[in-house]
mmCIF file of N, CA and C in Angstrom:
data_model
loop_
_atom_site.group_PDB
_atom_site.id
_atom_site.type_symbol
_atom_site.label_atom_id
_atom_site.label_comp_id
_atom_site.label_asym_id
_atom_site.label_seq_id
_atom_site.Cartn_x
_atom_site.Cartn_y
_atom_site.Cartn_z
ATOM 1 N N UNK A 29 125.829 131.160 106.127
ATOM 2 C CA UNK A 29 126.764 130.267 105.489
ATOM 3 C C UNK A 29 126.135 128.883 105.415
ATOM 4 N N UNK A 30 126.329 128.218 104.301
ATOM 5 C CA UNK A 30 125.806 126.873 104.135
ATOM 6 C C UNK A 30 126.410 125.964 105.202
ATOM 7 N N UNK A 31 125.616 125.105 105.829
ATOM 8 C CA UNK A 31 126.122 124.259 106.924
ATOM 9 C C UNK A 31 127.309 123.383 106.532
ATOM 10 N N UNK A 32 127.347 122.897 105.285
ATOM 11 C CA UNK A 32 128.489 122.080 104.852
ATOM 12 C C UNK A 32 129.777 122.897 104.799
ATOM 13 N N UNK A 33 129.663 124.160 104.397
ATOM 14 C CA UNK A 33 130.832 125.044 104.365
ATOM 15 C C UNK A 33 131.276 125.351 105.791
ATOM 16 N N UNK A 34 130.334 125.713 106.641
ATOM 17 C CA UNK A 34 130.669 126.039 108.028
ATOM 18 C C UNK A 34 131.286 124.850 108.743
ATOM 19 N N UNK A 35 130.788 123.658 108.475
ATOM 20 C CA UNK A 35 131.299 122.467 109.133
ATOM 21 C C UNK A 35 132.697 122.067 108.690
ATOM 22 N N UNK A 36 133.098 122.538 107.513
ATOM 23 C CA UNK A 36 134.424 122.222 106.963
ATOM 24 C C UNK A 36 135.191 123.500 106.620
ATOM 25 N N UNK A 37 135.121 124.486 107.513
ATOM 26 C CA UNK A 37 135.709 125.782 107.212
ATOM 27 C C UNK A 37 137.205 125.702 106.931
ATOM 28 N N UNK A 38 137.935 124.858 107.630
ATOM 29 C CA UNK A 38 139.385 124.747 107.399
ATOM 30 C C UNK A 38 139.656 124.364 105.941
ATOM 31 N N UNK A 39 138.884 123.453 105.388
ATOM 32 C CA UNK A 39 139.045 123.054 103.993
ATOM 33 C C UNK A 39 138.604 124.166 103.047
ATOM 34 N N UNK A 40 137.414 124.710 103.269
ATOM 35 C CA UNK A 40 136.873 125.732 102.380
ATOM 36 C C UNK A 40 137.742 126.987 102.355
ATOM 37 N N UNK A 41 138.272 127.381 103.487
ATOM 38 C CA UNK A 41 139.095 128.597 103.505
ATOM 39 C C UNK A 41 140.383 128.395 102.707
ATOM 40 N N UNK A 42 140.886 127.172 102.662
ATOM 41 C CA UNK A 42 142.080 126.894 101.842
ATOM 42 C C UNK A 42 141.755 126.907 100.361
ATOM 43 N N UNK A 43 140.492 126.664 100.018
ATOM 44 C CA UNK A 43 140.066 126.698 98.626
ATOM 45 C C UNK A 43 139.816 128.139 98.185
ATOM 46 N N UNK A 44 139.105 128.878 98.997
ATOM 47 C CA UNK A 44 138.709 130.246 98.653
ATOM 48 C C UNK A 44 139.861 131.230 98.846
ATOM 49 N N UNK A 45 140.673 131.022 99.870
ATOM 50 C CA UNK A 45 141.730 131.964 100.229
ATOM 51 C C UNK A 45 142.685 132.338 99.117
ATOM 52 N N UNK A 46 143.278 131.368 98.396
ATOM 53 C CA UNK A 46 144.232 131.739 97.345
ATOM 54 C C UNK A 46 143.630 132.583 96.219
ATOM 55 N N UNK A 47 142.402 132.265 95.816
ATOM 56 C CA UNK A 47 141.750 133.071 94.781
ATOM 57 C C UNK A 47 141.472 134.481 95.289
ATOM 58 N N UNK A 48 141.018 134.583 96.529
ATOM 59 C CA UNK A 48 140.761 135.896 97.124
ATOM 60 C C UNK A 48 142.064 136.680 97.276
ATOM 61 N N UNK A 49 143.130 136.003 97.682
ATOM 62 C CA UNK A 49 144.428 136.659 97.851
ATOM 63 C C UNK A 49 144.911 137.264 96.536
ATOM 64 N N UNK A 50 144.706 136.546 95.442
ATOM 65 C CA UNK A 50 145.087 137.049 94.112
ATOM 66 C C UNK A 50 144.352 138.345 93.809
ATOM 67 N N UNK A 51 143.052 138.417 94.124
ATOM 68 C CA UNK A 51 142.272 139.634 93.858
ATOM 69 C C UNK A 51 142.736 140.783 94.748
ATOM 70 N N UNK A 52 143.119 140.490 95.980
ATOM 71 C CA UNK A 52 143.633 141.544 96.862
ATOM 72 C C UNK A 52 144.975 142.064 96.345
ATOM 73 N N UNK A 53 145.801 141.183 95.818
ATOM 74 C CA UNK A 53 147.088 141.614 95.248
ATOM 75 C C UNK A 53 146.872 142.473 94.008
ATOM 76 N N UNK A 54 145.861 142.150 93.207
ATOM 77 C CA UNK A 54 145.534 142.980 92.049
ATOM 78 C C UNK A 54 145.058 144.361 92.490
ATOM 79 N N UNK A 55 144.296 144.410 93.562
ATOM 80 C CA UNK A 55 143.871 145.691 94.133
ATOM 81 C C UNK A 55 145.093 146.509 94.538
ATOM 82 N N UNK A 56 146.038 145.880 95.194
ATOM 83 C CA UNK A 56 147.253 146.565 95.634
ATOM 84 C C UNK A 56 148.037 147.131 94.453
ATOM 85 N N UNK A 57 148.076 146.401 93.342
ATOM 86 C CA UNK A 57 148.803 146.859 92.150
ATOM 87 C C UNK A 57 148.176 148.104 91.539
ATOM 88 N N UNK A 58 146.851 148.188 91.543
ATOM 89 C CA UNK A 58 146.191 149.335 90.909
ATOM 90 C C UNK A 58 145.879 150.471 91.875
ATOM 91 N N UNK A 59 146.118 150.258 93.170
ATOM 92 C CA UNK A 59 145.791 151.253 94.185
ATOM 93 C C UNK A 59 146.975 151.371 95.151
ATOM 94 N N UNK A 60 148.011 152.105 94.755
ATOM 95 C CA UNK A 60 149.243 152.160 95.562
ATOM 96 C C UNK A 60 149.067 152.793 96.945
ATOM 97 N N UNK A 61 147.991 153.541 97.166
ATOM 98 C CA UNK A 61 147.749 154.139 98.479
ATOM 99 C C UNK A 61 147.251 153.111 99.503
ATOM 100 N N UNK A 62 146.909 151.929 99.029
ATOM 101 C CA UNK A 62 146.384 150.877 99.893
ATOM 102 C C UNK A 62 147.373 150.546 101.008
ATOM 103 N N UNK A 63 146.862 150.417 102.218
ATOM 104 C CA UNK A 63 147.702 149.996 103.341
ATOM 105 C C UNK A 63 147.348 148.591 103.806
ATOM 106 N N UNK A 64 146.053 148.265 103.860
ATOM 107 C CA UNK A 64 145.619 146.912 104.204
ATOM 108 C C UNK A 64 144.338 146.576 103.459
ATOM 109 N N UNK A 65 144.138 145.283 103.266
ATOM 110 C CA UNK A 65 142.880 144.762 102.747
ATOM 111 C C UNK A 65 142.655 143.425 103.434
ATOM 112 N N UNK A 66 141.446 143.226 103.937
ATOM 113 C CA UNK A 66 141.125 141.999 104.659
ATOM 114 C C UNK A 66 139.760 141.503 104.196
ATOM 115 N N UNK A 67 139.707 140.226 103.844
ATOM 116 C CA UNK A 67 138.446 139.579 103.512
ATOM 117 C C UNK A 67 138.166 138.540 104.582
ATOM 118 N N UNK A 68 136.959 138.602 105.138
ATOM 119 C CA UNK A 68 136.556 137.640 106.159
ATOM 120 C C UNK A 68 135.065 137.410 106.106
ATOM 121 N N UNK A 69 134.615 136.495 106.922
ATOM 122 C CA UNK A 69 133.185 136.233 107.024
ATOM 123 C C UNK A 69 132.566 137.234 108.002
ATOM 124 N N UNK A 70 131.261 137.367 107.968
ATOM 125 C CA UNK A 70 130.578 138.305 108.862
ATOM 126 C C UNK A 70 130.741 137.910 110.324
ATOM 127 N N UNK A 71 131.009 136.633 110.572
ATOM 128 C CA UNK A 71 131.220 136.216 111.958
ATOM 129 C C UNK A 71 132.699 136.218 112.342
ATOM 130 N N UNK A 72 133.540 136.838 111.505
ATOM 131 C CA UNK A 72 134.919 137.111 111.888
ATOM 132 C C UNK A 72 135.966 136.106 111.481
ATOM 133 N N UNK A 73 135.649 135.159 110.603
ATOM 134 C CA UNK A 73 136.661 134.208 110.142
ATOM 135 C C UNK A 73 137.487 134.818 109.014
ATOM 136 N N UNK A 74 138.773 134.710 109.099
ATOM 137 C CA UNK A 74 139.717 135.266 108.128
ATOM 138 C C UNK A 74 139.756 134.406 106.869
ATOM 139 N N UNK A 75 139.744 135.059 105.709
ATOM 140 C CA UNK A 75 139.879 134.351 104.433
ATOM 141 C C UNK A 75 141.184 134.738 103.760
ATOM 142 N N UNK A 76 141.438 136.037 103.616
ATOM 143 C CA UNK A 76 142.660 136.510 102.949
ATOM 144 C C UNK A 76 142.944 137.934 103.397
ATOM 145 N N UNK A 77 144.207 138.321 103.333
ATOM 146 C CA UNK A 77 144.565 139.695 103.697
ATOM 147 C C UNK A 77 145.909 140.054 103.106
ATOM 148 N N UNK A 78 146.161 141.352 103.057
ATOM 149 C CA UNK A 78 147.494 141.846 102.730
ATOM 150 C C UNK A 78 147.739 143.135 103.492
ATOM 151 N N UNK A 79 149.011 143.427 103.680
ATOM 152 C CA UNK A 79 149.389 144.602 104.464
ATOM 153 C C UNK A 79 149.551 144.293 105.939
ATOM 154 N N UNK A 80 149.210 143.084 106.352
ATOM 155 C CA UNK A 80 149.354 142.609 107.737
ATOM 156 C C UNK A 80 149.771 141.144 107.695
ATOM 157 N N UNK A 81 150.375 140.663 108.786
ATOM 158 C CA UNK A 81 150.713 139.244 108.848
ATOM 159 C C UNK A 81 149.448 138.424 109.122
ATOM 160 N N UNK A 82 149.576 137.108 109.146
ATOM 161 C CA UNK A 82 148.430 136.218 109.335
ATOM 162 C C UNK A 82 147.664 136.536 110.614
ATOM 163 N N UNK A 83 148.393 136.717 111.724
ATOM 164 C CA UNK A 83 147.725 137.033 112.994
ATOM 165 C C UNK A 83 146.974 138.355 112.903
ATOM 166 N N UNK A 84 147.601 139.353 112.292
ATOM 167 C CA UNK A 84 146.941 140.645 112.124
ATOM 168 C C UNK A 84 145.702 140.530 111.254
ATOM 169 N N UNK A 85 145.770 139.724 110.191
ATOM 170 C CA UNK A 85 144.615 139.504 109.324
ATOM 171 C C UNK A 85 143.472 138.843 110.075
ATOM 172 N N UNK A 86 143.815 137.866 110.913
ATOM 173 C CA UNK A 86 142.786 137.191 111.704
ATOM 174 C C UNK A 86 142.153 138.153 112.710
ATOM 175 N N UNK A 87 142.981 138.985 113.336
ATOM 176 C CA UNK A 87 142.447 139.958 114.297
ATOM 177 C C UNK A 87 141.548 140.975 113.610
ATOM 178 N N UNK A 88 141.991 141.477 112.459
ATOM 179 C CA UNK A 88 141.183 142.462 111.745
ATOM 180 C C UNK A 88 139.879 141.848 111.233
ATOM 181 N N UNK A 89 139.920 140.607 110.760
ATOM 182 C CA UNK A 89 138.688 139.949 110.306
ATOM 183 C C UNK A 89 137.690 139.851 111.456
ATOM 184 N N UNK A 90 138.179 139.499 112.640
ATOM 185 C CA UNK A 90 137.300 139.407 113.811
ATOM 186 C C UNK A 90 136.747 140.782 114.183
ATOM 187 N N UNK A 91 137.593 141.797 114.183
ATOM 188 C CA UNK A 91 137.129 143.148 114.518
ATOM 189 C C UNK A 91 136.168 143.684 113.464
ATOM 190 N N UNK A 92 136.424 143.367 112.185
ATOM 191 C CA UNK A 92 135.507 143.796 111.129
ATOM 192 C C UNK A 92 134.127 143.189 111.334
ATOM 193 N N UNK A 93 134.075 141.916 111.741
ATOM 194 C CA UNK A 93 132.790 141.287 112.027
ATOM 195 C C UNK A 93 132.060 142.009 113.144
ATOM 196 N N UNK A 94 132.794 142.367 114.183
ATOM 197 C CA UNK A 94 132.189 143.096 115.315
ATOM 198 C C UNK A 94 131.744 144.485 114.897
ATOM 199 N N UNK A 95 132.605 145.204 114.172
ATOM 200 C CA UNK A 95 132.289 146.557 113.724
ATOM 201 C C UNK A 95 131.036 146.558 112.857
ATOM 202 N N UNK A 96 130.970 145.622 111.930
ATOM 203 C CA UNK A 96 129.802 145.569 111.059
ATOM 204 C C UNK A 96 128.554 145.224 111.858
ATOM 205 N N UNK A 97 128.671 144.307 112.811
ATOM 206 C CA UNK A 97 127.527 143.941 113.642
ATOM 207 C C UNK A 97 126.983 145.117 114.425
ATOM 208 N N UNK A 98 127.882 145.911 114.997
ATOM 209 C CA UNK A 98 127.463 147.094 115.747
ATOM 210 C C UNK A 98 126.817 148.123 114.812
ATOM 211 N N UNK A 99 127.431 148.363 113.664
ATOM 212 C CA UNK A 99 126.877 149.329 112.713
ATOM 213 C C UNK A 99 125.509 148.878 112.208
ATOM 214 N N UNK A 100 125.364 147.590 111.957
ATOM 215 C CA UNK A 100 124.086 147.061 111.487
ATOM 216 C C UNK A 100 123.010 147.210 112.563
ATOM 217 N N UNK A 101 123.368 146.950 113.820
ATOM 218 C CA UNK A 101 122.408 147.109 114.918
ATOM 219 C C UNK A 101 121.987 148.569 115.059
ATOM 220 N N UNK A 102 122.939 149.474 114.930
ATOM 221 C CA UNK A 102 122.612 150.900 115.003
ATOM 222 C C UNK A 102 121.699 151.300 113.851
ATOM 223 N N UNK A 103 121.987 150.796 112.651
ATOM 224 C CA UNK A 103 121.155 151.109 111.489
ATOM 225 C C UNK A 103 119.730 150.607 111.686
ATOM 226 N N UNK A 104 119.587 149.463 112.323
ATOM 227 C CA UNK A 104 118.256 148.914 112.578
ATOM 228 C C UNK A 104 117.473 149.817 113.544
ATOM 229 N N UNK A 105 118.150 150.333 114.562
ATOM 230 C CA UNK A 105 117.495 151.244 115.512
ATOM 231 C C UNK A 105 117.103 152.542 114.812
ATOM 232 N N UNK A 106 118.026 153.097 114.041
ATOM 233 C CA UNK A 106 117.750 154.346 113.323
ATOM 234 C C UNK A 106 116.591 154.165 112.354
ATOM 235 N N UNK A 107 116.511 152.982 111.727
ATOM 236 C CA UNK A 107 115.452 152.710 110.749
ATOM 237 C C UNK A 107 114.134 152.346 111.421
ATOM 238 N N UNK A 108 114.063 152.457 112.735
ATOM 239 C CA UNK A 108 112.816 152.190 113.439
ATOM 240 C C UNK A 108 112.446 150.724 113.493
ATOM 241 N N UNK A 109 113.451 149.862 113.556
ATOM 242 C CA UNK A 109 113.184 148.433 113.665
ATOM 243 C C UNK A 109 113.110 147.718 112.338
ATOM 244 N N UNK A 110 113.140 148.465 111.241
ATOM 245 C CA UNK A 110 113.140 147.845 109.924
ATOM 246 C C UNK A 110 114.468 147.135 109.720
ATOM 247 N N UNK A 111 114.419 145.921 109.243
ATOM 248 C CA UNK A 111 115.627 145.137 109.006
ATOM 249 C C UNK A 111 116.454 145.794 107.899
ATOM 250 N N UNK A 112 117.696 146.234 108.207
ATOM 251 C CA UNK A 112 118.530 146.831 107.167
ATOM 252 C C UNK A 112 119.056 145.750 106.223
ATOM 253 N N UNK A 113 119.458 146.169 105.057
ATOM 254 C CA UNK A 113 120.018 145.236 104.085
ATOM 255 C C UNK A 113 121.323 144.640 104.601
ATOM 256 N N UNK A 114 121.640 143.441 104.154
ATOM 257 C CA UNK A 114 122.910 142.827 104.522
ATOM 258 C C UNK A 114 124.072 143.452 103.754
ATOM 259 N N UNK A 115 123.782 144.035 102.589
ATOM 260 C CA UNK A 115 124.826 144.679 101.802
ATOM 261 C C UNK A 115 124.915 146.142 102.220
ATOM 262 N N UNK A 116 126.076 146.532 102.708
ATOM 263 C CA UNK A 116 126.235 147.886 103.228
ATOM 264 C C UNK A 116 127.711 148.260 103.262
ATOM 265 N N UNK A 117 127.972 149.542 103.506
ATOM 266 C CA UNK A 117 129.338 150.032 103.657
ATOM 267 C C UNK A 117 129.422 150.804 104.960
ATOM 268 N N UNK A 118 130.444 150.502 105.737
ATOM 269 C CA UNK A 118 130.785 151.263 106.931
ATOM 270 C C UNK A 118 132.124 151.919 106.619
ATOM 271 N N UNK A 119 132.252 153.214 106.912
ATOM 272 C CA UNK A 119 133.509 153.894 106.591
ATOM 273 C C UNK A 119 134.044 154.658 107.794
ATOM 274 N N UNK A 120 135.360 154.792 107.814
ATOM 275 C CA UNK A 120 136.049 155.536 108.860
ATOM 276 C C UNK A 120 137.086 156.443 108.217
ATOM 277 N N UNK A 121 137.227 157.639 108.765
ATOM 278 C CA UNK A 121 138.278 158.566 108.353
ATOM 279 C C UNK A 121 138.992 159.041 109.600
ATOM 280 N N UNK A 122 140.296 158.834 109.639
ATOM 281 C CA UNK A 122 141.115 159.299 110.750
ATOM 282 C C UNK A 122 142.342 159.969 110.152
ATOM 283 N N UNK A 123 142.313 161.289 110.137
ATOM 284 C CA UNK A 123 143.422 162.029 109.539
ATOM 285 C C UNK A 123 143.594 161.671 108.075
ATOM 286 N N UNK A 124 144.789 161.223 107.716
ATOM 287 C CA UNK A 124 145.102 160.847 106.335
ATOM 288 C C UNK A 124 144.668 159.423 106.000
ATOM 289 N N UNK A 125 144.143 158.700 106.988
ATOM 290 C CA UNK A 125 143.803 157.294 106.792
ATOM 291 C C UNK A 125 142.301 157.119 106.622
ATOM 292 N N UNK A 126 141.949 156.306 105.647
ATOM 293 C CA UNK A 126 140.551 156.025 105.325
ATOM 294 C C UNK A 126 140.346 154.515 105.322
ATOM 295 N N UNK A 127 139.153 154.073 105.747
ATOM 296 C CA UNK A 127 138.834 152.651 105.699
ATOM 297 C C UNK A 127 137.391 152.485 105.281
ATOM 298 N N UNK A 128 137.167 151.575 104.361
ATOM 299 C CA UNK A 128 135.813 151.214 103.944
ATOM 300 C C UNK A 128 135.631 149.730 104.215
ATOM 301 N N UNK A 129 134.549 149.396 104.882
ATOM 302 C CA UNK A 129 134.192 148.013 105.191
ATOM 303 C C UNK A 129 132.924 147.705 104.412
ATOM 304 N N UNK A 130 133.054 146.841 103.434
ATOM 305 C CA UNK A 130 131.955 146.529 102.527
ATOM 306 C C UNK A 130 131.430 145.133 102.818
ATOM 307 N N UNK A 131 130.129 145.011 102.901
ATOM 308 C CA UNK A 131 129.473 143.734 103.120
ATOM 309 C C UNK A 131 128.852 143.264 101.817
ATOM 310 N N UNK A 132 129.004 141.970 101.521
ATOM 311 C CA UNK A 132 128.343 141.412 100.349
ATOM 312 C C UNK A 132 128.034 139.943 100.573
ATOM 313 N N UNK A 133 127.077 139.446 99.818
ATOM 314 C CA UNK A 133 126.633 138.058 99.945
ATOM 315 C C UNK A 133 127.263 137.224 98.847
ATOM 316 N N UNK A 134 127.765 136.064 99.225
ATOM 317 C CA UNK A 134 128.415 135.179 98.276
ATOM 318 C C UNK A 134 128.047 133.747 98.639
ATOM 319 N N UNK A 135 127.140 133.161 97.847
ATOM 320 C CA UNK A 135 126.729 131.776 98.103
ATOM 321 C C UNK A 135 127.871 130.835 97.711
ATOM 322 N N UNK A 136 128.152 129.815 98.452
ATOM 323 C CA UNK A 136 127.493 129.337 99.658
ATOM 324 C C UNK A 136 128.142 129.853 100.948
ATOM 325 N N UNK A 137 129.027 130.847 100.827
ATOM 326 C CA UNK A 137 129.785 131.314 101.992
ATOM 327 C C UNK A 137 128.992 132.244 102.886
ATOM 328 N N UNK A 138 127.933 132.816 102.367
ATOM 329 C CA UNK A 138 127.121 133.731 103.147
ATOM 330 C C UNK A 138 127.615 135.158 103.041
ATOM 331 N N UNK A 139 127.475 135.884 104.119
ATOM 332 C CA UNK A 139 127.860 137.293 104.135
ATOM 333 C C UNK A 139 129.361 137.410 104.372
ATOM 334 N N UNK A 140 130.039 138.131 103.473
ATOM 335 C CA UNK A 140 131.469 138.377 103.598
ATOM 336 C C UNK A 140 131.707 139.863 103.812
ATOM 337 N N UNK A 141 132.817 140.170 104.456
ATOM 338 C CA UNK A 141 133.211 141.554 104.716
ATOM 339 C C UNK A 141 134.580 141.797 104.115
ATOM 340 N N UNK A 142 134.691 142.868 103.351
ATOM 341 C CA UNK A 142 135.959 143.275 102.767
ATOM 342 C C UNK A 142 136.304 144.651 103.308
ATOM 343 N N UNK A 143 137.421 144.747 104.022
ATOM 344 C CA UNK A 143 137.868 146.067 104.476
ATOM 345 C C UNK A 143 139.068 146.477 103.633
ATOM 346 N N UNK A 144 139.046 147.728 103.205
ATOM 347 C CA UNK A 144 140.128 148.308 102.417
ATOM 348 C C UNK A 144 140.535 149.599 103.106
ATOM 349 N N UNK A 145 141.817 149.694 103.445
ATOM 350 C CA UNK A 145 142.345 150.885 104.106
ATOM 351 C C UNK A 145 143.406 151.512 103.229
ATOM 352 N N UNK A 146 143.456 152.832 103.259
ATOM 353 C CA UNK A 146 144.444 153.547 102.454
ATOM 354 C C UNK A 146 144.871 154.807 103.192
ATOM 355 N N UNK A 147 146.040 155.270 102.832
ATOM 356 C CA UNK A 147 146.572 156.515 103.375
ATOM 357 C C UNK A 147 146.678 157.519 102.240
ATOM 358 N N UNK A 148 146.411 158.789 102.553
ATOM 359 C CA UNK A 148 146.518 159.872 101.570
ATOM 360 C C UNK A 148 145.627 159.630 100.355
ATOM 361 N N UNK A 149 144.420 159.197 100.607
ATOM 362 C CA UNK A 149 143.455 158.959 99.543
ATOM 363 C C UNK A 149 142.090 159.425 100.037
ATOM 364 N N UNK A 150 141.230 159.830 99.135
ATOM 365 C CA UNK A 150 139.892 160.242 99.520
ATOM 366 C C UNK A 150 139.037 159.023 99.845
ATOM 367 N N UNK A 151 138.120 159.183 100.780
ATOM 368 C CA UNK A 151 137.267 158.080 101.195
ATOM 369 C C UNK A 151 136.481 157.516 100.014
ATOM 370 N N UNK A 152 135.989 158.361 99.157
ATOM 371 C CA UNK A 152 135.235 157.884 97.992
ATOM 372 C C UNK A 152 136.056 156.964 97.108
ATOM 373 N N UNK A 153 137.328 157.275 96.960
ATOM 374 C CA UNK A 153 138.226 156.430 96.164
ATOM 375 C C UNK A 153 138.386 155.065 96.818
ATOM 376 N N UNK A 154 138.519 155.045 98.133
ATOM 377 C CA UNK A 154 138.651 153.780 98.858
ATOM 378 C C UNK A 154 137.385 152.946 98.664
ATOM 379 N N UNK A 155 136.230 153.577 98.757
ATOM 380 C CA UNK A 155 134.962 152.867 98.584
ATOM 381 C C UNK A 155 134.850 152.301 97.171
ATOM 382 N N UNK A 156 135.210 153.086 96.172
ATOM 383 C CA UNK A 156 135.148 152.608 94.782
ATOM 384 C C UNK A 156 136.042 151.384 94.602
ATOM 385 N N UNK A 157 137.247 151.425 95.141
ATOM 386 C CA UNK A 157 138.155 150.274 95.022
ATOM 387 C C UNK A 157 137.623 149.060 95.785
ATOM 388 N N UNK A 158 137.029 149.277 96.933
ATOM 389 C CA UNK A 158 136.446 148.158 97.692
ATOM 390 C C UNK A 158 135.306 147.522 96.909
ATOM 391 N N UNK A 159 134.444 148.338 96.330
ATOM 392 C CA UNK A 159 133.324 147.810 95.539
ATOM 393 C C UNK A 159 133.817 147.021 94.332
ATOM 394 N N UNK A 160 134.768 147.581 93.596
ATOM 395 C CA UNK A 160 135.245 146.869 92.410
ATOM 396 C C UNK A 160 135.908 145.550 92.788
ATOM 397 N N UNK A 161 136.613 145.532 93.904
ATOM 398 C CA UNK A 161 137.246 144.295 94.346
ATOM 399 C C UNK A 161 136.203 143.281 94.788
ATOM 400 N N UNK A 162 135.137 143.730 95.431
ATOM 401 C CA UNK A 162 134.054 142.818 95.816
ATOM 402 C C UNK A 162 133.440 142.169 94.578
ATOM 403 N N UNK A 163 133.197 142.947 93.534
ATOM 404 C CA UNK A 163 132.661 142.381 92.295
ATOM 405 C C UNK A 163 133.641 141.391 91.680
ATOM 406 N N UNK A 164 134.929 141.710 91.725
ATOM 407 C CA UNK A 164 135.938 140.778 91.204
ATOM 408 C C UNK A 164 135.948 139.479 91.999
ATOM 409 N N UNK A 165 135.785 139.585 93.310
ATOM 410 C CA UNK A 165 135.725 138.380 94.149
ATOM 411 C C UNK A 165 134.489 137.545 93.807
ATOM 412 N N UNK A 166 133.363 138.203 93.604
ATOM 413 C CA UNK A 166 132.149 137.473 93.218
ATOM 414 C C UNK A 166 132.366 136.704 91.918
ATOM 415 N N UNK A 167 132.986 137.350 90.957
ATOM 416 C CA UNK A 167 133.246 136.725 89.669
ATOM 417 C C UNK A 167 134.293 135.619 89.774
ATOM 418 N N UNK A 168 135.377 135.885 90.471
ATOM 419 C CA UNK A 168 136.490 134.934 90.569
ATOM 420 C C UNK A 168 136.096 133.656 91.289
ATOM 421 N N UNK A 169 135.249 133.777 92.284
ATOM 422 C CA UNK A 169 134.875 132.594 93.047
ATOM 423 C C UNK A 169 133.766 131.803 92.365
ATOM 424 N N UNK A 170 133.246 132.358 91.252
ATOM 425 C CA UNK A 170 132.364 131.613 90.383
ATOM 426 C C UNK A 170 131.029 131.198 90.966
ATOM 427 N N UNK A 171 130.538 131.951 91.927
ATOM 428 C CA UNK A 171 129.235 131.652 92.505
ATOM 429 C C UNK A 171 128.403 132.913 92.520
ATOM 430 N N UNK A 172 127.143 132.779 92.802
ATOM 431 C CA UNK A 172 126.255 133.932 92.761
ATOM 432 C C UNK A 172 126.358 134.749 94.035
ATOM 433 N N UNK A 173 126.126 136.032 93.885
ATOM 434 C CA UNK A 173 126.168 136.913 95.039
ATOM 435 C C UNK A 173 125.696 138.283 94.668
ATOM 436 N N UNK A 174 125.750 139.195 95.625
ATOM 437 C CA UNK A 174 125.369 140.581 95.371
ATOM 438 C C UNK A 174 126.201 141.491 96.258
ATOM 439 N N UNK A 175 126.558 142.640 95.709
ATOM 440 C CA UNK A 175 127.316 143.645 96.447
ATOM 441 C C UNK A 175 126.637 144.986 96.276
ATOM 442 N N UNK A 176 126.922 145.894 97.207
ATOM 443 C CA UNK A 176 126.351 147.230 97.073
ATOM 444 C C UNK A 176 127.099 148.003 96.015
#
């Protein structure tokens, strides 16, 4: 994350949050199986969420940062020490519930994590919706970035 953004996160999150929230609401409209969606930074700062209250969104953003960090460390070990890409997807399936955690880069915010959870939906569908929403976020926030 750019040092100016990190140093003024309270201000920047109020700027980015409403635009991100709009994209999450659009996701909810086109994907009725959605249960939660959370956008946060890789270090666990909450930007926007739906399907949970503010405290729940903050907790999930923090846990998503930890989950991605652990998955990335495991990927590095499996790859024999080769640095894995920052753009990746971590997925979970528990019964009827699916979750995809997508990582993408968005300058000047750095690495962002978008988690999308759904019930009674195939994991591939959840991943497709997470990817399309990440691209929409890249476009809506009007800065350069890359997603898987």
